[in-house]
Structures are given as structure tokens and as C-alpha cells.
Short mmCIF file of C-alpha atoms in Angstrom, two decimals:
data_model
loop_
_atom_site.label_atom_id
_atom_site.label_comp_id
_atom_site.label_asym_id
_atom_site.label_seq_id
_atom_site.Cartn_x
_atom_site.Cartn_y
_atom_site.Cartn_z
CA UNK A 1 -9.75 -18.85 -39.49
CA UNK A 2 -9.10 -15.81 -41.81
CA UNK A 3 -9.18 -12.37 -41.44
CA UNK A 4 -12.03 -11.52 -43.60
CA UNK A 5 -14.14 -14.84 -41.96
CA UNK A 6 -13.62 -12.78 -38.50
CA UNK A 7 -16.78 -11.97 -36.60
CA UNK A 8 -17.79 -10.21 -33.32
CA UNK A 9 -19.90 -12.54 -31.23
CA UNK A 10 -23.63 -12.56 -30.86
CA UNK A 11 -24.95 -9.09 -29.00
CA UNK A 12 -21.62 -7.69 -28.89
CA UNK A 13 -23.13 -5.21 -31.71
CA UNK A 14 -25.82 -2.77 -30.21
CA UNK A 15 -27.57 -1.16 -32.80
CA UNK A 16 -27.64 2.43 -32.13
CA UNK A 17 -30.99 4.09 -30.54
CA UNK A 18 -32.79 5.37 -33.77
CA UNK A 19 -35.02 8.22 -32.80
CA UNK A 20 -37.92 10.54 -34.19
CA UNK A 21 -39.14 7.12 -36.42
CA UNK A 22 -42.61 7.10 -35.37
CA UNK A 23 -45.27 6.33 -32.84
CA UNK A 24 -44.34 2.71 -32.93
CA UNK A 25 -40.33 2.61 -31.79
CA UNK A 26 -41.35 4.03 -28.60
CA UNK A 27 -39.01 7.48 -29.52
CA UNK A 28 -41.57 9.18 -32.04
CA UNK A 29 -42.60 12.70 -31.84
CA UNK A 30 -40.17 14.98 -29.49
CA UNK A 31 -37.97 11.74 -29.64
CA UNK A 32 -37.01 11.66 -26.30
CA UNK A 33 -36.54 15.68 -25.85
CA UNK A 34 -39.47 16.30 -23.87
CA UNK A 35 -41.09 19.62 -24.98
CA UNK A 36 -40.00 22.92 -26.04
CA UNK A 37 -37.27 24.89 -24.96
CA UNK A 38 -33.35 25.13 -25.58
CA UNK A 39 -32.73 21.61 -24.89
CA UNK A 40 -35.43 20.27 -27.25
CA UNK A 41 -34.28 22.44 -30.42
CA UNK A 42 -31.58 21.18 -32.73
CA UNK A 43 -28.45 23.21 -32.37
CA UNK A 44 -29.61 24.57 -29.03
CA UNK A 45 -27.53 24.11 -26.38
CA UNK A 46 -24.71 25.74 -24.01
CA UNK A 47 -21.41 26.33 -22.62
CA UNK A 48 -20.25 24.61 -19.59
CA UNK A 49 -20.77 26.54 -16.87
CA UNK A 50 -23.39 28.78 -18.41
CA UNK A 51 -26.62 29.46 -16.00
CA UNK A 52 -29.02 30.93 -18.49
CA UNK A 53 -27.72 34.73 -18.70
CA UNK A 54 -27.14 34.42 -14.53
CA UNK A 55 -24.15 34.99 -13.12
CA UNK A 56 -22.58 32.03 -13.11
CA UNK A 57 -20.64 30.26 -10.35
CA UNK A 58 -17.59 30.47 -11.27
CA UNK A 59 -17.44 34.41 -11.65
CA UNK A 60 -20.01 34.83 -8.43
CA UNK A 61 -17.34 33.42 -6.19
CA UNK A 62 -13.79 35.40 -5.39
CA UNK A 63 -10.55 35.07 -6.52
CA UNK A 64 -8.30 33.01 -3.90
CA UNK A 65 -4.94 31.78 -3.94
CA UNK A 66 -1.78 32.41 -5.53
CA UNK A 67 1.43 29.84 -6.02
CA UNK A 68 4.94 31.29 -6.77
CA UNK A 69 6.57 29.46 -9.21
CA UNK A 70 9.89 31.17 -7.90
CA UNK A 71 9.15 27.94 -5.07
CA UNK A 72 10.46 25.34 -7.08
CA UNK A 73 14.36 26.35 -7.25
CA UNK A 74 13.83 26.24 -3.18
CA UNK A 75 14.84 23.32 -1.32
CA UNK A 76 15.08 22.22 2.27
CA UNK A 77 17.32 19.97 4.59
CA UNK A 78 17.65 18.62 8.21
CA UNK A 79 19.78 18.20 10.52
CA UNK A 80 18.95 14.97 10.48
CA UNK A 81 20.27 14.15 7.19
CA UNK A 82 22.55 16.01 7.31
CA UNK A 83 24.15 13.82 10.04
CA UNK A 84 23.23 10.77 7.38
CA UNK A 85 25.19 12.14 4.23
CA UNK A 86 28.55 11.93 6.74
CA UNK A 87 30.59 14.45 4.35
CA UNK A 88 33.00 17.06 6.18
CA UNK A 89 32.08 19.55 3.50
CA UNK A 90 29.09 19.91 1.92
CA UNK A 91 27.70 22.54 -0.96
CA UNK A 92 24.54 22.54 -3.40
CA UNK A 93 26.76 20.01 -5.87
CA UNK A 94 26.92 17.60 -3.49
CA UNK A 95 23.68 17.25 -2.09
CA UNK A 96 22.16 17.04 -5.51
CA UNK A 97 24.68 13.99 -6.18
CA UNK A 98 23.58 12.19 -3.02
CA UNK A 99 19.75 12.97 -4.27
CA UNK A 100 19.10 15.13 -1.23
CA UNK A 101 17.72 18.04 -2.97
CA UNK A 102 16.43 18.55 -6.63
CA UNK A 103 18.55 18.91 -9.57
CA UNK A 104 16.00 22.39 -9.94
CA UNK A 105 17.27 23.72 -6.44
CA UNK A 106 19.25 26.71 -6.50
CA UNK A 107 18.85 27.79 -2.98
CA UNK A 108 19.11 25.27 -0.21
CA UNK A 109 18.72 25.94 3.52
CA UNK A 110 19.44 23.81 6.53
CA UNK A 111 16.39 23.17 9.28
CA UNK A 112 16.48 22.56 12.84
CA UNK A 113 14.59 18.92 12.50
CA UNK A 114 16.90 16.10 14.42
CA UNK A 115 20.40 16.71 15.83
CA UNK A 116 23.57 16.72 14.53
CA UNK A 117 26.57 14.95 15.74
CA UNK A 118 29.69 15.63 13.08
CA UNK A 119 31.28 19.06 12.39
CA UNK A 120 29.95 19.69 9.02
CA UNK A 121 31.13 22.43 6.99
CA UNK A 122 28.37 24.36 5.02
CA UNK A 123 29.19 26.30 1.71
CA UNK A 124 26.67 28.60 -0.14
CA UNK A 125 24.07 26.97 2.06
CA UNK A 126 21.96 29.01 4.13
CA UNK A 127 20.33 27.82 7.67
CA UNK A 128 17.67 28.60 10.15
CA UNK A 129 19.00 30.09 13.73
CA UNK A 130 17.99 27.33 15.35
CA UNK A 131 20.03 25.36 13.00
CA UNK A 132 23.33 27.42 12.62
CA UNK A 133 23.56 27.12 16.33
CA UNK A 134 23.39 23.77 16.63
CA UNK A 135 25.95 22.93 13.45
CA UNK A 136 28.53 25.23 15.39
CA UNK A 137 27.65 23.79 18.73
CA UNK A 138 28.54 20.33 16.64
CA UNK A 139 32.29 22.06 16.09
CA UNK A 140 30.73 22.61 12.42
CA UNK A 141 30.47 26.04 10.64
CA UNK A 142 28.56 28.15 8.24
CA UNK A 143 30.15 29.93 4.91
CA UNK A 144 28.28 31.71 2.55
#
């Protein structure tokens, strides 16, 4: 076997559909276009979306929604884990080492989800009431 002896195998090659040939191929005359109109008209057709001059859809319905991409640099933690990492101290470097938070974070803040057991200190991380009460009813506290 040689690369120029290669061959695809029988009725792997479709020939393509060959239209407007006459009454006989079965696609003679409007060759499959039906009659008249945009469709049937070489050149003739439209952009997605477009309803014929109507209004379309997409402009007909309202405007909804809006995501701040301000979100992303915000991260979240629980108590919960908190209690996992087992550090004394703990700041934004920290958390992104133990993979707790994303390297994007730039503002962390602790939520009341699980309980706490260790006095954890907190530095330049922020926390829900809920949660600053129970990390100081742990003997932890909170520094800005």
C-alpha cells in the first residue's frame, strides 16, 4: 500500500445534490425553491433574527439583568472552614495558599455557616454579625 494507491471505500463519496438540471433529476425548474419570493431568488435572503421589517423579538422584549464584574475580587468563608484551616492567625495571604479563596479575591468576609471551636485571629478580613460574635464567643477576634 502507497500513498497515491489510497482510496476511500465504496459509498463513502456522496456526490453532491446537483440542482436546476432538468425535468429528469427530479430538481428541475425552481430546483427545490418552491415559488417566488425572497427565499426562491438568488442572493435573497436575511439576517438572523430579522422578521420581515417587524419588530423583531429580540428588540420587542425588555432589557433585564445586570452582572457586576466588581463580583469577582469578592470572596466568601465559613465558619466552618474556618475551624478546618486550624491556623491561630489568618489574613487574605493565607487563605489563598490553603486554596480557600481565589487568587482574584481582594475582599474576603467570614459567614455564619457551621461553628467554630478555636480562637482564630482575623486580619483585614471582614465578617457578618452573626459571625464576629461567634469568633469572639470562640476567645477569637476581629482586626481590620
Amino acid at each position: 500500500m502507497e500513498l497515491n494507491n489510497l482510496k476511500s471505500a465504496p459509498g463513502a463519496r456522496k456526490a453532491r445534490r446537483r440542482v436546476g438540471r432538468g425535468i429528469g433529476s427530479g430538481l428541475g425548474k425552481t430546483a427545490g425553491r418552491g415559488h417566488k419570493g425572497q427565499k426562491s431568488r438568488a442572493g435573497g435572503y436575511h439576517k438572523v433574527g430579522f422578521e420581515g421589517g417587524q419588530m423583531p423579538l429580540q428588540r420587542r422584549l425588555p432589557k433585564r439583568g445586570f452582572k457586576s464584574q466588581k463580583l469577582k475580587y469578592n470572596a466568601e468563608i465559613s465558619l466552618a472552614t474556618l475551624d478546618q484551616l486550624g491556623a491561630a492567625e489568618v489574613d487574605l495571604l493565607s487563605l489563598k495558599a490553603a486554596g480557600l479563596v481565589p487568587e482574584l479575591a481582594k475582599v474576603v468576609k467570614v459567614i455564619k455557616t457551621g461553628e467554630i471551636s478555636r480562637a482564630v485571629k482575623l486580619t483585614g478580613i471582614g465578617a457578618t454579625a452573626g459571625a464576629k460574635a461567634a469568633i469572639e464567643a470562640a476567645g477569637g477576634s476581629l482586626a481590620e
